[in-house]
């Protein structure tokens, strides 16, 4: 009597999405093989701390792993680390590895994530100690470079959250940091001017020079350092350069396999791609959000983890669908920023200040509909904002603005 062949689920990408999907598959009752592939040779690790706590600590990456090596063995999840997948053959249901080996699958999950944008700046490719910040290897190189530098002069190109978090962490390590942002304000694409002004001033108070309207045109390379040159003629010496200008979705494998692509890998409410037995999760996906009634692509751990559970349930025959309000966070100095919802399309902003220093919240409205909340050192505003957005509760903007009243849902709800 022949033994029944076990089904195989292959997951490409072993970061938050891929690892959580593998674990969720076991919880959902998947009894077949689970094979995780990732080009990164390091045991899968938490990524948010890379620009924050991990960068400023002396701990190795082993202190920052998602799961122990033993836990993968216990759940019968096969890790293939340092192994790059170079092709997907959807019709044959196989993948090709970099060494030419082929692996078949019954179900495939793409958790391919994204990679840093490396802008075409003259001299950047040959600059001394120039790094993006996306992997543990990048952080290890940054730590080594900072420790070896006598003057510790750092230029951060890009004033988004990664650039600002990295600037704060490097300042804590004793670096002299300059942030160069091309736009007229930092965080211009993701938040209101009030939030941009707050973080600009926060960095100024902590000794980081943040300069806006600075378009970097070239890097002049010297023996042991660089000079960052902007189009306005300004020049900034740098022993180290951090590039944080955005990401590119890793969609090439899906694209080559004929899977539908728009602003990422298109998936439905079950994280399923245009190929029925291929799913995609995390930063690489372009999915419909029913709350905001539009397709979006999110760069967040929360999205990766949530989609991983949806995909695992779908693979195992479950009926769960993706319907989550996005949330994010950022730690800079002694400030914790918690964000819920998406502010794009706002027509009005209400800023509520509290009686504690550096504690306030920014509420984004489209007419009378609450879209999102940015809460600075204010967990209560974050929790209330999340509830109001999920339940589509109408907020009285004047009551919200009145900081003399206690911030409670029943005191700010519209009559």
GROMACS .gro file of C-alpha atoms in nm:
model
  415
    1UNK     CA    1   0.000   0.000   0.000
    2UNK     CA    2   0.154   0.332  -0.108
    3UNK     CA    3   0.192   0.612   0.144
    4UNK     CA    4  -0.022   0.921   0.082
    5UNK     CA    5   0.197   1.208  -0.031
    6UNK     CA    6   0.198   1.508   0.202
    7UNK     CA    7   0.100   1.846   0.049
    8UNK     CA    8   0.372   2.110   0.047
    9UNK     CA    9   0.335   2.480   0.127
   10UNK     CA   10   0.634   2.687   0.019
   11UNK     CA   11   0.677   3.035   0.169
   12UNK     CA   12   0.920   3.276   0.002
   13UNK     CA   13   1.038   3.532   0.257
   14UNK     CA   14   1.109   3.463   0.624
   15UNK     CA   15   1.042   3.796   0.789
   16UNK     CA   16   0.734   3.880   0.999
   17UNK     CA   17   0.481   3.778   0.734
   18UNK     CA   18   0.645   3.452   0.627
   19UNK     CA   19   0.728   3.327   0.976
   20UNK     CA   20   0.385   3.413   1.115
   21UNK     CA   21   0.218   3.246   0.817
   22UNK     CA   22   0.412   2.926   0.879
   23UNK     CA   23   0.311   2.926   1.245
   24UNK     CA   24  -0.050   3.010   1.161
   25UNK     CA   25  -0.066   2.721   0.912
   26UNK     CA   26   0.012   2.477   1.190
   27UNK     CA   27  -0.250   2.637   1.415
   28UNK     CA   28  -0.504   2.608   1.132
   29UNK     CA   29  -0.434   2.237   1.103
   30UNK     CA   30  -0.200   2.215   0.805
   31UNK     CA   31  -0.043   1.870   0.828
   32UNK     CA   32   0.175   1.889   0.519
   33UNK     CA   33   0.531   2.016   0.480
   34UNK     CA   34   0.609   2.386   0.531
   35UNK     CA   35   0.925   2.512   0.359
   36UNK     CA   36   1.048   2.866   0.431
   37UNK     CA   37   1.302   3.022   0.193
   38UNK     CA   38   1.492   3.347   0.249
   39UNK     CA   39   1.807   3.492   0.094
   40UNK     CA   40   1.906   3.639   0.433
   41UNK     CA   41   2.128   3.380   0.606
   42UNK     CA   42   2.036   3.500   0.957
   43UNK     CA   43   1.768   3.338   1.174
   44UNK     CA   44   1.452   3.550   1.111
   45UNK     CA   45   1.446   3.861   1.329
   46UNK     CA   46   1.231   4.156   1.435
   47UNK     CA   47   1.277   4.446   1.193
   48UNK     CA   48   1.127   4.752   1.372
   49UNK     CA   49   1.404   4.762   1.637
   50UNK     CA   50   1.675   4.774   1.369
   51UNK     CA   51   1.663   5.155   1.349
   52UNK     CA   52   1.599   5.193   1.722
   53UNK     CA   53   1.688   4.964   2.015
   54UNK     CA   54   1.899   4.716   1.818
   55UNK     CA   55   2.109   4.991   1.660
   56UNK     CA   56   2.189   5.147   1.998
   57UNK     CA   57   2.254   4.823   2.189
   58UNK     CA   58   2.552   4.592   2.203
   59UNK     CA   59   2.331   4.286   2.159
   60UNK     CA   60   2.379   4.052   1.867
   61UNK     CA   61   2.094   3.973   1.631
   62UNK     CA   62   2.034   3.651   1.828
   63UNK     CA   63   1.869   3.868   2.096
   64UNK     CA   64   1.624   3.999   1.836
   65UNK     CA   65   1.497   3.682   1.668
   66UNK     CA   66   1.130   3.618   1.595
   67UNK     CA   67   1.148   3.257   1.717
   68UNK     CA   68   1.420   3.026   1.841
   69UNK     CA   69   1.567   2.770   1.603
   70UNK     CA   70   1.420   2.496   1.824
   71UNK     CA   71   1.065   2.631   1.782
   72UNK     CA   72   1.084   2.583   1.404
   73UNK     CA   73   1.192   2.225   1.458
   74UNK     CA   74   0.916   2.168   1.712
   75UNK     CA   75   0.651   2.291   1.464
   76UNK     CA   76   0.812   2.095   1.178
   77UNK     CA   77   0.885   2.409   0.974
   78UNK     CA   78   1.187   2.372   0.745
   79UNK     CA   79   1.403   2.685   0.726
   80UNK     CA   80   1.610   2.736   0.411
   81UNK     CA   81   1.816   3.044   0.497
   82UNK     CA   82   2.069   3.205   0.267
   83UNK     CA   83   1.878   3.049  -0.023
   84UNK     CA   84   1.754   3.275  -0.302
   85UNK     CA   85   1.450   3.187  -0.514
   86UNK     CA   86   1.502   3.304  -0.872
   87UNK     CA   87   1.185   3.190  -1.050
   88UNK     CA   88   0.828   3.072  -1.000
   89UNK     CA   89   0.666   2.837  -1.251
   90UNK     CA   90   0.297   2.871  -1.177
   91UNK     CA   91   0.172   2.610  -1.424
   92UNK     CA   92   0.420   2.347  -1.312
   93UNK     CA   93   0.381   2.451  -0.945
   94UNK     CA   94   0.755   2.466  -0.888
   95UNK     CA   95   1.013   2.726  -0.788
   96UNK     CA   96   1.375   2.745  -0.902
   97UNK     CA   97   1.654   2.822  -0.657
   98UNK     CA   98   1.972   3.014  -0.737
   99UNK     CA   99   2.173   2.693  -0.768
  100UNK     CA  100   1.928   2.557  -1.025
  101UNK     CA  101   1.748   2.322  -0.787
  102UNK     CA  102   1.372   2.300  -0.831
  103UNK     CA  103   1.119   2.260  -0.552
  104UNK     CA  104   0.755   2.170  -0.610
  105UNK     CA  105   0.465   2.310  -0.411
  106UNK     CA  106   0.092   2.266  -0.368
  107UNK     CA  107   0.041   2.609  -0.211
  108UNK     CA  108   0.279   2.905  -0.241
  109UNK     CA  109   0.297   3.218  -0.024
  110UNK     CA  110   0.491   3.524  -0.136
  111UNK     CA  111   0.621   3.723   0.159
  112UNK     CA  112   0.892   3.889  -0.048
  113UNK     CA  113   0.867   4.231   0.117
  114UNK     CA  114   1.058   4.527  -0.018
  115UNK     CA  115   1.409   4.664  -0.056
  116UNK     CA  116   1.554   5.012  -0.005
  117UNK     CA  117   1.554   5.263  -0.288
  118UNK     CA  118   1.913   5.349  -0.379
  119UNK     CA  119   1.888   5.682  -0.562
  120UNK     CA  120   2.108   5.745  -0.868
  121UNK     CA  121   2.329   5.998  -0.690
  122UNK     CA  122   2.667   6.050  -0.849
  123UNK     CA  123   2.940   5.902  -0.628
  124UNK     CA  124   2.703   5.715  -0.394
  125UNK     CA  125   2.809   5.370  -0.514
  126UNK     CA  126   3.173   5.438  -0.422
  127UNK     CA  127   3.112   5.645  -0.108
  128UNK     CA  128   3.280   5.548   0.218
  129UNK     CA  129   3.046   5.387   0.473
  130UNK     CA  130   2.719   5.451   0.286
  131UNK     CA  131   2.434   5.224   0.388
  132UNK     CA  132   2.057   5.184   0.370
  133UNK     CA  133   1.890   5.041   0.681
  134UNK     CA  134   1.675   4.737   0.608
  135UNK     CA  135   1.859   4.428   0.733
  136UNK     CA  136   2.063   4.309   1.029
  137UNK     CA  137   2.372   4.317   0.805
  138UNK     CA  138   2.312   4.688   0.737
  139UNK     CA  139   2.291   4.760   1.111
  140UNK     CA  140   2.605   4.559   1.183
  141UNK     CA  141   2.793   4.765   0.922
  142UNK     CA  142   2.658   5.091   1.063
  143UNK     CA  143   2.759   4.996   1.418
  144UNK     CA  144   3.108   4.898   1.301
  145UNK     CA  145   3.148   5.220   1.104
  146UNK     CA  146   3.035   5.444   1.391
  147UNK     CA  147   3.260   5.271   1.642
  148UNK     CA  148   3.559   5.309   1.410
  149UNK     CA  149   3.497   5.677   1.333
  150UNK     CA  150   3.679   5.943   1.533
  151UNK     CA  151   3.451   6.235   1.441
  152UNK     CA  152   3.128   6.036   1.387
  153UNK     CA  153   2.987   6.279   1.130
  154UNK     CA  154   2.672   6.127   0.981
  155UNK     CA  155   2.450   6.255   0.700
  156UNK     CA  156   2.107   6.096   0.672
  157UNK     CA  157   1.949   6.136   0.328
  158UNK     CA  158   1.573   6.130   0.374
  159UNK     CA  159   1.346   6.269   0.645
  160UNK     CA  160   1.091   5.989   0.670
  161UNK     CA  161   1.037   5.774   0.978
  162UNK     CA  162   1.332   5.542   0.912
  163UNK     CA  163   1.567   5.835   0.853
  164UNK     CA  164   1.449   6.017   1.166
  165UNK     CA  165   1.457   5.707   1.388
  166UNK     CA  166   1.808   5.629   1.267
  167UNK     CA  167   1.917   5.989   1.328
  168UNK     CA  168   1.786   5.973   1.686
  169UNK     CA  169   1.962   5.642   1.749
  170UNK     CA  170   2.294   5.758   1.604
  171UNK     CA  171   2.276   6.076   1.808
  172UNK     CA  172   2.241   5.859   2.118
  173UNK     CA  173   2.561   5.682   2.009
  174UNK     CA  174   2.742   6.016   2.008
  175UNK     CA  175   2.727   6.098   1.639
  176UNK     CA  176   2.703   6.444   1.488
  177UNK     CA  177   2.396   6.404   1.265
  178UNK     CA  178   2.256   6.608   0.977
  179UNK     CA  179   1.929   6.505   0.808
  180UNK     CA  180   1.877   6.623   0.449
  181UNK     CA  181   1.517   6.615   0.324
  182UNK     CA  182   1.427   6.700  -0.036
  183UNK     CA  183   1.070   6.813   0.043
  184UNK     CA  184   0.974   7.140   0.211
  185UNK     CA  185   0.907   6.954   0.538
  186UNK     CA  186   0.993   6.618   0.691
  187UNK     CA  187   0.727   6.343   0.686
  188UNK     CA  188   0.551   6.542   0.415
  189UNK     CA  189   0.392   6.239   0.247
  190UNK     CA  190   0.254   6.076   0.559
  191UNK     CA  191   0.146   6.338   0.811
  192UNK     CA  192   0.013   6.690   0.869
  193UNK     CA  193   0.234   7.000   0.892
  194UNK     CA  194   0.173   7.014   1.269
  195UNK     CA  195   0.338   6.675   1.314
  196UNK     CA  196   0.624   6.767   1.080
  197UNK     CA  197   0.692   7.081   1.285
  198UNK     CA  198   0.686   6.889   1.613
  199UNK     CA  199   0.941   6.630   1.500
  200UNK     CA  200   1.158   6.892   1.333
  201UNK     CA  201   1.178   7.080   1.663
  202UNK     CA  202   1.224   6.759   1.863
  203UNK     CA  203   1.535   6.671   1.664
  204UNK     CA  204   1.664   7.027   1.688
  205UNK     CA  205   1.629   7.015   2.067
  206UNK     CA  206   1.828   6.692   2.073
  207UNK     CA  207   2.113   6.832   1.865
  208UNK     CA  208   2.027   6.687   1.524
  209UNK     CA  209   2.033   6.934   1.236
  210UNK     CA  210   1.731   6.877   1.010
  211UNK     CA  211   1.743   7.066   0.680
  212UNK     CA  212   1.456   7.068   0.430
  213UNK     CA  213   1.450   7.160   0.062
  214UNK     CA  214   1.784   6.980   0.024
  215UNK     CA  215   1.817   6.776  -0.295
  216UNK     CA  216   2.138   6.573  -0.289
  217UNK     CA  217   2.312   6.579  -0.628
  218UNK     CA  218   2.649   6.415  -0.566
  219UNK     CA  219   2.883   6.250  -0.318
  220UNK     CA  220   3.248   6.349  -0.334
  221UNK     CA  221   3.469   6.066  -0.214
  222UNK     CA  222   3.785   6.121  -0.014
  223UNK     CA  223   4.019   5.861   0.132
  224UNK     CA  224   3.834   5.814   0.461
  225UNK     CA  225   3.525   6.030   0.434
  226UNK     CA  226   3.277   6.194   0.196
  227UNK     CA  227   3.124   6.529   0.117
  228UNK     CA  228   2.752   6.532   0.041
  229UNK     CA  229   2.672   6.799  -0.218
  230UNK     CA  230   2.323   6.946  -0.274
  231UNK     CA  231   2.186   7.121  -0.581
  232UNK     CA  232   2.185   7.455  -0.395
  233UNK     CA  233   2.563   7.429  -0.356
  234UNK     CA  234   2.563   7.341   0.013
  235UNK     CA  235   2.816   7.078   0.124
  236UNK     CA  236   2.817   6.845   0.424
  237UNK     CA  237   3.115   6.634   0.534
  238UNK     CA  238   3.021   6.277   0.627
  239UNK     CA  239   3.216   5.986   0.771
  240UNK     CA  240   2.898   5.786   0.721
  241UNK     CA  241   2.591   5.825   0.498
  242UNK     CA  242   2.255   5.666   0.572
  243UNK     CA  243   2.015   5.645   0.278
  244UNK     CA  244   1.647   5.638   0.377
  245UNK     CA  245   1.446   5.765   0.081
  246UNK     CA  246   1.188   5.488   0.046
  247UNK     CA  247   1.141   5.131  -0.067
  248UNK     CA  248   1.080   4.927  -0.381
  249UNK     CA  249   0.839   4.632  -0.370
  250UNK     CA  250   0.998   4.294  -0.442
  251UNK     CA  251   0.747   4.201  -0.710
  252UNK     CA  252   0.979   4.061  -0.977
  253UNK     CA  253   0.918   3.693  -0.899
  254UNK     CA  254   0.541   3.741  -0.911
  255UNK     CA  255   0.565   3.953  -1.224
  256UNK     CA  256   0.775   3.693  -1.405
  257UNK     CA  257   0.521   3.426  -1.307
  258UNK     CA  258   0.238   3.621  -1.472
  259UNK     CA  259   0.069   3.721  -1.146
  260UNK     CA  260  -0.132   4.044  -1.156
  261UNK     CA  261   0.070   4.349  -1.045
  262UNK     CA  262  -0.039   4.707  -0.985
  263UNK     CA  263   0.111   4.903  -0.696
  264UNK     CA  264   0.242   4.572  -0.568
  265UNK     CA  265   0.113   4.215  -0.590
  266UNK     CA  266  -0.266   4.234  -0.618
  267UNK     CA  267  -0.449   4.016  -0.367
  268UNK     CA  268  -0.812   3.966  -0.269
  269UNK     CA  269  -0.969   3.966   0.077
  270UNK     CA  270  -0.813   3.622   0.144
  271UNK     CA  271  -0.460   3.734   0.042
  272UNK     CA  272  -0.498   3.528  -0.275
  273UNK     CA  273  -0.328   3.644  -0.596
  274UNK     CA  274  -0.455   3.604  -0.952
  275UNK     CA  275  -0.319   3.246  -0.933
  276UNK     CA  276  -0.557   3.045  -0.714
  277UNK     CA  277  -0.292   2.855  -0.516
  278UNK     CA  278  -0.049   3.146  -0.478
  279UNK     CA  279  -0.094   3.393  -0.192
  280UNK     CA  280   0.092   3.714  -0.105
  281UNK     CA  281   0.128   3.893   0.227
  282UNK     CA  282   0.295   4.199   0.377
  283UNK     CA  283   0.476   4.497   0.225
  284UNK     CA  284   0.466   4.351  -0.125
  285UNK     CA  285   0.084   4.337  -0.151
  286UNK     CA  286  -0.174   4.572  -0.298
  287UNK     CA  287  -0.503   4.493  -0.129
  288UNK     CA  288  -0.852   4.636  -0.090
  289UNK     CA  289  -0.936   4.794   0.245
  290UNK     CA  290  -1.316   4.791   0.292
  291UNK     CA  291  -1.308   5.059   0.561
  292UNK     CA  292  -1.144   5.314   0.331
  293UNK     CA  293  -1.310   5.166   0.021
  294UNK     CA  294  -0.991   5.162  -0.187
  295UNK     CA  295  -0.684   4.957  -0.268
  296UNK     CA  296  -0.377   5.031  -0.057
  297UNK     CA  297  -0.024   4.907  -0.001
  298UNK     CA  298   0.105   4.917   0.355
  299UNK     CA  299   0.459   4.903   0.487
  300UNK     CA  300   0.399   4.773   0.838
  301UNK     CA  301   0.456   4.470   1.056
  302UNK     CA  302   0.089   4.476   1.159
  303UNK     CA  303  -0.027   4.433   0.801
  304UNK     CA  304   0.219   4.149   0.738
  305UNK     CA  305   0.110   3.960   1.050
  306UNK     CA  306  -0.262   4.012   0.987
  307UNK     CA  307  -0.240   3.902   0.625
  308UNK     CA  308  -0.030   3.600   0.721
  309UNK     CA  309  -0.313   3.470   0.938
  310UNK     CA  310  -0.572   3.533   0.668
  311UNK     CA  311  -0.363   3.350   0.407
  312UNK     CA  312  -0.304   3.054   0.640
  313UNK     CA  313  -0.676   3.027   0.713
  314UNK     CA  314  -0.761   3.041   0.340
  315UNK     CA  315  -0.505   2.774   0.253
  316UNK     CA  316  -0.661   2.548   0.516
  317UNK     CA  317  -1.016   2.613   0.391
  318UNK     CA  318  -1.117   2.883   0.639
  319UNK     CA  319  -1.348   3.175   0.569
  320UNK     CA  320  -1.159   3.463   0.734
  321UNK     CA  321  -1.121   3.784   0.533
  322UNK     CA  322  -0.889   4.082   0.572
  323UNK     CA  323  -1.063   4.384   0.725
  324UNK     CA  324  -0.820   4.565   0.951
  325UNK     CA  325  -0.763   4.930   1.042
  326UNK     CA  326  -0.392   5.000   0.978
  327UNK     CA  327  -0.175   5.105   1.270
  328UNK     CA  328   0.189   5.205   1.300
  329UNK     CA  329   0.435   5.338   1.556
  330UNK     CA  330   0.764   5.524   1.580
  331UNK     CA  331   1.004   5.577   1.872
  332UNK     CA  332   1.235   5.879   1.867
  333UNK     CA  333   1.423   5.992   2.179
  334UNK     CA  334   1.167   5.984   2.465
  335UNK     CA  335   0.872   6.022   2.228
  336UNK     CA  336   0.640   5.738   2.127
  337UNK     CA  337   0.421   5.810   1.827
  338UNK     CA  338   0.124   5.576   1.774
  339UNK     CA  339  -0.076   5.609   1.453
  340UNK     CA  340  -0.403   5.446   1.357
  341UNK     CA  341  -0.586   5.477   1.026
  342UNK     CA  342  -0.485   5.645   0.701
  343UNK     CA  343  -0.484   6.023   0.678
  344UNK     CA  344  -0.475   6.056   0.298
  345UNK     CA  345  -0.767   6.264   0.177
  346UNK     CA  346  -0.813   6.464   0.497
  347UNK     CA  347  -0.983   6.803   0.473
  348UNK     CA  348  -0.940   6.916   0.833
  349UNK     CA  349  -0.705   6.855   1.123
  350UNK     CA  350  -0.785   6.894   1.493
  351UNK     CA  351  -0.491   6.914   1.733
  352UNK     CA  352  -0.567   6.830   2.094
  353UNK     CA  353  -0.302   6.920   2.349
  354UNK     CA  354  -0.278   6.760   2.691
  355UNK     CA  355  -0.143   6.906   3.015
  356UNK     CA  356   0.173   6.691   3.000
  357UNK     CA  357   0.482   6.802   2.804
  358UNK     CA  358   0.512   6.649   2.459
  359UNK     CA  359   0.170   6.486   2.487
  360UNK     CA  360  -0.088   6.564   2.220
  361UNK     CA  361  -0.285   6.409   1.938
  362UNK     CA  362  -0.368   6.501   1.580
  363UNK     CA  363  -0.708   6.392   1.446
  364UNK     CA  364  -0.760   6.381   1.069
  365UNK     CA  365  -1.109   6.429   0.926
  366UNK     CA  366  -1.261   6.416   0.579
  367UNK     CA  367  -1.555   6.648   0.643
  368UNK     CA  368  -1.716   6.478   0.947
  369UNK     CA  369  -1.557   6.135   0.902
  370UNK     CA  370  -1.259   6.051   1.124
  371UNK     CA  371  -0.983   5.901   0.907
  372UNK     CA  372  -0.688   5.863   1.141
  373UNK     CA  373  -0.520   5.972   1.463
  374UNK     CA  374  -0.155   6.045   1.542
  375UNK     CA  375  -0.097   6.019   1.918
  376UNK     CA  376   0.226   6.150   2.070
  377UNK     CA  377   0.295   6.008   2.418
  378UNK     CA  378  -0.079   5.964   2.444
  379UNK     CA  379  -0.198   5.603   2.450
  380UNK     CA  380  -0.551   5.707   2.546
  381UNK     CA  381  -0.597   5.910   2.228
  382UNK     CA  382  -0.467   5.618   2.024
  383UNK     CA  383  -0.711   5.372   2.185
  384UNK     CA  384  -1.008   5.608   2.156
  385UNK     CA  385  -0.920   5.697   1.797
  386UNK     CA  386  -0.897   5.329   1.705
  387UNK     CA  387  -1.241   5.259   1.852
  388UNK     CA  388  -1.399   5.564   1.687
  389UNK     CA  389  -1.257   5.475   1.344
  390UNK     CA  390  -1.356   5.107   1.366
  391UNK     CA  391  -1.709   5.183   1.480
  392UNK     CA  392  -1.748   5.489   1.254
  393UNK     CA  393  -1.837   5.705   1.554
  394UNK     CA  394  -1.899   6.072   1.478
  395UNK     CA  395  -1.673   6.302   1.679
  396UNK     CA  396  -1.758   6.657   1.785
  397UNK     CA  397  -1.448   6.849   1.676
  398UNK     CA  398  -1.505   7.136   1.919
  399UNK     CA  399  -1.537   6.901   2.216
  400UNK     CA  400  -1.225   6.720   2.099
  401UNK     CA  401  -1.030   7.043   2.069
  402UNK     CA  402  -1.127   7.152   2.424
  403UNK     CA  403  -0.836   7.018   2.626
  404UNK     CA  404  -0.998   7.128   2.953
  405UNK     CA  405  -1.234   6.831   2.923
  406UNK     CA  406  -1.124   6.476   3.001
  407UNK     CA  407  -1.048   6.276   2.688
  408UNK     CA  408  -1.319   6.009   2.691
  409UNK     CA  409  -1.529   5.877   2.408
  410UNK     CA  410  -1.856   5.989   2.565
  411UNK     CA  411  -1.723   6.345   2.608
  412UNK     CA  412  -1.614   6.391   2.245
  413UNK     CA  413  -1.888   6.204   2.061
  414UNK     CA  414  -2.119   6.420   1.849
  415UNK     CA  415  -2.473   6.470   1.985
   0.00000   0.00000   0.00000
